[in-house]
PDB file of C-alpha atoms in Angstrom:
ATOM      1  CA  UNK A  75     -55.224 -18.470  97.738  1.00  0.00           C
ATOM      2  CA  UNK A  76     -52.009 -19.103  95.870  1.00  0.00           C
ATOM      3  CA  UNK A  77     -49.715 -17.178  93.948  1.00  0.00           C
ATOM      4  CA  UNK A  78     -50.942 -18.244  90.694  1.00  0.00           C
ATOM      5  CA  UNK A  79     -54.408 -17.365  91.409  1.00  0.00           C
ATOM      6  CA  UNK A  80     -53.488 -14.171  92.559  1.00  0.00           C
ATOM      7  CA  UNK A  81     -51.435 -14.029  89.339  1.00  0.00           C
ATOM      8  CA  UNK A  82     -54.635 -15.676  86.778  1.00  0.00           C
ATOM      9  CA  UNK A  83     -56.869 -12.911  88.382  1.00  0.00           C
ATOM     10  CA  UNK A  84     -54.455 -10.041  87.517  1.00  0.00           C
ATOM     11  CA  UNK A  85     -54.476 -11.117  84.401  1.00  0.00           C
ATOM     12  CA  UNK A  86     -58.222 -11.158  83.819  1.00  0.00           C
ATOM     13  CA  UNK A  87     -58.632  -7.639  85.250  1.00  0.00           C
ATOM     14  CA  UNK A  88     -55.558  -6.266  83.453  1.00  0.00           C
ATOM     15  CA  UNK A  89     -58.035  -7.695  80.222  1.00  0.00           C
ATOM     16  CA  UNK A  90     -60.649  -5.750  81.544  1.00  0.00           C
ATOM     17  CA  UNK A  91     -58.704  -2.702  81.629  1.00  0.00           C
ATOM     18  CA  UNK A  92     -56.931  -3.119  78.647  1.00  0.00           C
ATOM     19  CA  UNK A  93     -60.400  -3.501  76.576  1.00  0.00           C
ATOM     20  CA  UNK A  94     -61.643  -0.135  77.880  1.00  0.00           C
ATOM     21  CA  UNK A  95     -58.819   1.427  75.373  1.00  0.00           C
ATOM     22  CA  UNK A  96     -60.330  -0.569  72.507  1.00  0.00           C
ATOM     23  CA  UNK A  97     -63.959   0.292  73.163  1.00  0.00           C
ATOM     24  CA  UNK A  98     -64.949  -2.270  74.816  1.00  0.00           C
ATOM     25  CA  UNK A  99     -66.619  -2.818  78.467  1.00  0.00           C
ATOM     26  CA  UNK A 100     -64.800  -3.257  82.079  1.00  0.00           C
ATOM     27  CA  UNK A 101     -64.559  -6.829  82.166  1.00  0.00           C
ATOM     28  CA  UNK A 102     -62.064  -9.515  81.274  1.00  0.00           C
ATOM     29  CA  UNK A 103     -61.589 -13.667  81.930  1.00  0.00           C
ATOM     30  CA  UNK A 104     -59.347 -16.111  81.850  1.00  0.00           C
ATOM     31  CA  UNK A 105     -59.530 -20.164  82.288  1.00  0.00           C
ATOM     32  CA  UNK A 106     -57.051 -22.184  83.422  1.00  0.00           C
ATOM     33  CA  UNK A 107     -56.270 -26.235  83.403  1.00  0.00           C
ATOM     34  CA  UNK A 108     -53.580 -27.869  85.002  1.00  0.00           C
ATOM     35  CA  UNK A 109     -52.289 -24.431  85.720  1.00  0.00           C
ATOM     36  CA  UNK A 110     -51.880 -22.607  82.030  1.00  0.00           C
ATOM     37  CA  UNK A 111     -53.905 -20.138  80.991  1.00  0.00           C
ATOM     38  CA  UNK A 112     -55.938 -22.116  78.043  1.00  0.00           C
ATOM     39  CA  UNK A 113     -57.968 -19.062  76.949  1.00  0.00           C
ATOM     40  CA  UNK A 114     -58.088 -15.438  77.701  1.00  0.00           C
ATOM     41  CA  UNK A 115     -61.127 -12.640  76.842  1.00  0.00           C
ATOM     42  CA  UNK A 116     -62.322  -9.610  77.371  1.00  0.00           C
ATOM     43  CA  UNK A 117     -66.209  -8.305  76.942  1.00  0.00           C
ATOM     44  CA  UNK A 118     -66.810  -7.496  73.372  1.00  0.00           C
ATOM     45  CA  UNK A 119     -70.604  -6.387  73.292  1.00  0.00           C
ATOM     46  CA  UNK A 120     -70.297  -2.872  71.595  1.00  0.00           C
ATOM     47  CA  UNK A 121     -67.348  -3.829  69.644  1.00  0.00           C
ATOM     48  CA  UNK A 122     -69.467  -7.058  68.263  1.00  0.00           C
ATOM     49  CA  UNK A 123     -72.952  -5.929  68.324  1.00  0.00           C
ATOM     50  CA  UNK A 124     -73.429  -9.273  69.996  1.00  0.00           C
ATOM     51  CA  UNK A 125     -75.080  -9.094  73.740  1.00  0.00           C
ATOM     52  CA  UNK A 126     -73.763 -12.388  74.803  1.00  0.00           C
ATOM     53  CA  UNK A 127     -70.646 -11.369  74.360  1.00  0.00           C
ATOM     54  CA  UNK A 128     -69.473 -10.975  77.628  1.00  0.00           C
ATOM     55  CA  UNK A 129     -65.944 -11.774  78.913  1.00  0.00           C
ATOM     56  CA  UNK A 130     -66.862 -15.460  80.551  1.00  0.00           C
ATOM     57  CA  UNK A 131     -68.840 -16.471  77.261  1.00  0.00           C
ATOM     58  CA  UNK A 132     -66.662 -15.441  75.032  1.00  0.00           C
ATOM     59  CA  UNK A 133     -63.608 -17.208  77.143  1.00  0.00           C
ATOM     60  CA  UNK A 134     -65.701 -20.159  77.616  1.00  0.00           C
ATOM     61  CA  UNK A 135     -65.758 -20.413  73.667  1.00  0.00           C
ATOM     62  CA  UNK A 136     -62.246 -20.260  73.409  1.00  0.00           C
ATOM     63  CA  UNK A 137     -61.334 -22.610  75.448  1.00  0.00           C
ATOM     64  CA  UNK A 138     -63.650 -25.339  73.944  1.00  0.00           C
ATOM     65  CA  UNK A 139     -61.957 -24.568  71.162  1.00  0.00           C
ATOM     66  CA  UNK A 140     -58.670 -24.850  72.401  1.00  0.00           C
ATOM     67  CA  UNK A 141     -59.597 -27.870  74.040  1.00  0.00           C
ATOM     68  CA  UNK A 142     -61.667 -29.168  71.252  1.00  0.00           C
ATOM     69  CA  UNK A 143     -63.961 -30.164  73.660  1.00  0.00           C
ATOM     70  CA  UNK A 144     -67.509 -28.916  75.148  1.00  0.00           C
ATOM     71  CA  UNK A 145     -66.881 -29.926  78.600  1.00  0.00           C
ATOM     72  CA  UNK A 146     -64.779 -27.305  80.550  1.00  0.00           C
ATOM     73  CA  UNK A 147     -64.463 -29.781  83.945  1.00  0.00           C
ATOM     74  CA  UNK A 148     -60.815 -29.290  85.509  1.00  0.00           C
ATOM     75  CA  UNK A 149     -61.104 -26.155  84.644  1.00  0.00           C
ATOM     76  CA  UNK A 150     -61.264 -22.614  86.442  1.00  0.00           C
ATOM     77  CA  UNK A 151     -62.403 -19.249  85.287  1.00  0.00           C
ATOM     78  CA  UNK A 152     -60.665 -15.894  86.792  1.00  0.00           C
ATOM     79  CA  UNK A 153     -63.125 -13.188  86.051  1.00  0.00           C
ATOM     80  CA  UNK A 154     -62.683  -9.596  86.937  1.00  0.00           C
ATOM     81  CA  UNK A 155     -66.296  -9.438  87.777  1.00  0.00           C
ATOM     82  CA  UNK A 156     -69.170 -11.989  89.807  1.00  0.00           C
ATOM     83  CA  UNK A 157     -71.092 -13.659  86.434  1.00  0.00           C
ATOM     84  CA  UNK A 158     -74.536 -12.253  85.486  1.00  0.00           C
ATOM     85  CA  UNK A 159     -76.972 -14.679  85.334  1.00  0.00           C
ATOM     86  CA  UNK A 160     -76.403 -16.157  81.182  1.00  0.00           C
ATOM     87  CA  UNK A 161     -72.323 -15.798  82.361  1.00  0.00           C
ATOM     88  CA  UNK A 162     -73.308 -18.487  85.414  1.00  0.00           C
ATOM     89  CA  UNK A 163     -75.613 -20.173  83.227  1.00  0.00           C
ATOM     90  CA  UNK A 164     -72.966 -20.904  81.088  1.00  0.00           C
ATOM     91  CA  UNK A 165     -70.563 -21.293  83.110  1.00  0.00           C
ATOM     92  CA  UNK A 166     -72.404 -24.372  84.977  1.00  0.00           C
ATOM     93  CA  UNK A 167     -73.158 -25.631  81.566  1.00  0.00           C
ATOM     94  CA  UNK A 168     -69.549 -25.952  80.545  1.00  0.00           C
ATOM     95  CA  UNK A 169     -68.303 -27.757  83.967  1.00  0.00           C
ATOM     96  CA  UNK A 170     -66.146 -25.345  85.222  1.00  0.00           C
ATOM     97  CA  UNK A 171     -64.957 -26.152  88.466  1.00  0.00           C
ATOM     98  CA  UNK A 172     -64.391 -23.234  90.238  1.00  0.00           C
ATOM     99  CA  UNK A 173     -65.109 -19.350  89.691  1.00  0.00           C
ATOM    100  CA  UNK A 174     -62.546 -16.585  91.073  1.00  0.00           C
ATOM    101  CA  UNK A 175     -64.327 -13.355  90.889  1.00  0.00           C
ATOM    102  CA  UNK A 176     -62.594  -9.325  91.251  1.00  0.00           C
ATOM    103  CA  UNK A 177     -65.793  -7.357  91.653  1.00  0.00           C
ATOM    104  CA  UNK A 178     -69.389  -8.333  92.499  1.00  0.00           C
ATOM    105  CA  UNK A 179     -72.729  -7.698  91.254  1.00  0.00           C
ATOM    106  CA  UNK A 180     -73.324  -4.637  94.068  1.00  0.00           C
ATOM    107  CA  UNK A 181     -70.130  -3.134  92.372  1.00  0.00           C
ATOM    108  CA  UNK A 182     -71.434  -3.399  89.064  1.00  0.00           C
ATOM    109  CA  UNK A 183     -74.673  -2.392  89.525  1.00  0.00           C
ATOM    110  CA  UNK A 184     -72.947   0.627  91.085  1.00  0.00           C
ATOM    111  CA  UNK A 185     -71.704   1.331  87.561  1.00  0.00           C
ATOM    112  CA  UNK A 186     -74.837   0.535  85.587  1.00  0.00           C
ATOM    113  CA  UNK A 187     -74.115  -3.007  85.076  1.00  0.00           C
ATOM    114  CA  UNK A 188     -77.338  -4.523  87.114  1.00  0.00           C
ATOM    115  CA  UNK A 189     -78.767  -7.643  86.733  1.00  0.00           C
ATOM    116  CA  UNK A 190     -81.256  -7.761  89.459  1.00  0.00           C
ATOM    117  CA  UNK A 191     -84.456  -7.607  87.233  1.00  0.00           C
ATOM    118  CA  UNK A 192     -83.036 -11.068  85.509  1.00  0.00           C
ATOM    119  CA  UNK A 193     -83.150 -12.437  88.642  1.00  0.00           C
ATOM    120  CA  UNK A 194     -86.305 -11.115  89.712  1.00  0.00           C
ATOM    121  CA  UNK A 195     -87.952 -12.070  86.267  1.00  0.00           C
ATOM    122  CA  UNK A 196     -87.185 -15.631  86.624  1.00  0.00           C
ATOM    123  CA  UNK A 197     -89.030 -15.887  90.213  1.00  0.00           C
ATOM    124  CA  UNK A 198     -91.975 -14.947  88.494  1.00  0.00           C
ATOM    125  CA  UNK A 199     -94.293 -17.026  86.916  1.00  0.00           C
ATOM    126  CA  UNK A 200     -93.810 -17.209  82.999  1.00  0.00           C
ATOM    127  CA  UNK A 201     -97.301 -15.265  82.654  1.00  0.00           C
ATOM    128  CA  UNK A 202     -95.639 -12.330  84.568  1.00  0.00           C
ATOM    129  CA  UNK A 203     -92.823 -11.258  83.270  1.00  0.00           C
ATOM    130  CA  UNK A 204     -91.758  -8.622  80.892  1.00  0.00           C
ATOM    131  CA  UNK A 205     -91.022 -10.339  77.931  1.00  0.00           C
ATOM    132  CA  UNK A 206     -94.381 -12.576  76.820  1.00  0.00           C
ATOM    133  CA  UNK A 207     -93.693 -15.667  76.370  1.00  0.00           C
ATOM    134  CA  UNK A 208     -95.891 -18.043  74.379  1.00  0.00           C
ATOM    135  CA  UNK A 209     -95.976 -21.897  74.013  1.00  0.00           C
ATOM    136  CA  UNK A 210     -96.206 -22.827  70.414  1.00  0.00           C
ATOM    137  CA  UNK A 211     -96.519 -26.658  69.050  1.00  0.00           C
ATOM    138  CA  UNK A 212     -95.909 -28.550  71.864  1.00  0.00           C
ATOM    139  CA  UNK A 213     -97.398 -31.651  70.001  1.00  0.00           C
ATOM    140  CA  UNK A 214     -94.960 -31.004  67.417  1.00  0.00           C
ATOM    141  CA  UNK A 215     -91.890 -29.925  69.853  1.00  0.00           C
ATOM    142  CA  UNK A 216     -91.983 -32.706  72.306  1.00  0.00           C
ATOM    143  CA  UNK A 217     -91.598 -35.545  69.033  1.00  0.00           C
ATOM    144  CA  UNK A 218     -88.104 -34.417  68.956  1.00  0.00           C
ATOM    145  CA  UNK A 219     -87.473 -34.992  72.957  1.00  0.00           C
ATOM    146  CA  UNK A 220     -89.273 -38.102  72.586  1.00  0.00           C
ATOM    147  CA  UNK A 221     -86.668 -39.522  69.449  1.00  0.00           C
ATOM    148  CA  UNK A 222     -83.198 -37.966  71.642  1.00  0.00           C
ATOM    149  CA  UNK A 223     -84.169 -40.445  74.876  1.00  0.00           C
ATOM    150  CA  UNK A 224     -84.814 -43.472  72.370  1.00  0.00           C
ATOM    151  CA  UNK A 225     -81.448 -42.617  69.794  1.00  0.00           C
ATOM    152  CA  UNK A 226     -78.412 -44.487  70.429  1.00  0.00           C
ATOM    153  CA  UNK A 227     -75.171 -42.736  70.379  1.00  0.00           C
ATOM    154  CA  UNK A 228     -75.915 -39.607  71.321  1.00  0.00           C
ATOM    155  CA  UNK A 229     -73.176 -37.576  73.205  1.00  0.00           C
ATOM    156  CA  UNK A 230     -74.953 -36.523  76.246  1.00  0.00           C
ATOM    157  CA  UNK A 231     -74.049 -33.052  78.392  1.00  0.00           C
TER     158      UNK A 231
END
């Protein structure tokens, strides 16, 4: 570990700390290329009304922006807490390179963060889980897959 990353992750948690004074939850992220911070966030689900807003979404976001660019690779995330699953999720999706993590999932769960049922729900078979889920126009759906692998000059990711 080097002094900056000791140095990025203090920053994320100090985020994290800070946003429990503004109402927020206990969780904070930055990203870093080429060793600047290029965006910085905290969780902002009560403040928002928004559940995805966690801290690694909504510093993901900013740093496309930033960066004017979808694809996050070169890049590394400081996060004051392991990712829940749609924080990973999104987190491969951008092309981050590398995750630094403060506290993990048994530490959150110890605080009434848990994620284990997402986990658990996506082992089962789509005809289990809690939520129903329900195909609907597949005929109709896959026409649109079927035109995106024949169209030229698509920007693929």
């Amino acid at each position: 570990m080097e002094n900056n990353d000791r140095k990025f992750m203090l920053d994320a948690i100090q985020l994290s700390m800070d946003n429990l004074k503004q109402g927020g939850g206990p969780f904070g992220a930055v990203i870093v290329k080429d060793g600047k911070i290029v965006a910085a966030a905290a969780n902002s689900v009560t403040n928002d009304n928004d559940p995805t807003a966690h801290a690694e979404v909504n510093c993901i976001r900013k740093a496309c922006a930033a960066l004017k660019t979808f694809d996050l690779a070169g890049c590394t995330i400081y996060t004051s807490c392991e990712p829940c699953p749609m924080c990973l999720g999104a987190i491969y999706w951008a092309h981050i390179d590398k995750v630094f993590y403060g506290n993990n999932k048994v530490d959150a769960r110890n605080i009434g963060f848990d994620d284990s049922f997402i986990y658990d729900e996506i082992d089962l078979p789509i005809d289990k889980r809690k939520v129903e889920f329900i195909q609907l126009l597949p005929e109709e759906a896959i026409k649109t897959f079927q035109t995106w692998i024949e169209m030229d000059g698509k920007t693929e990711y």
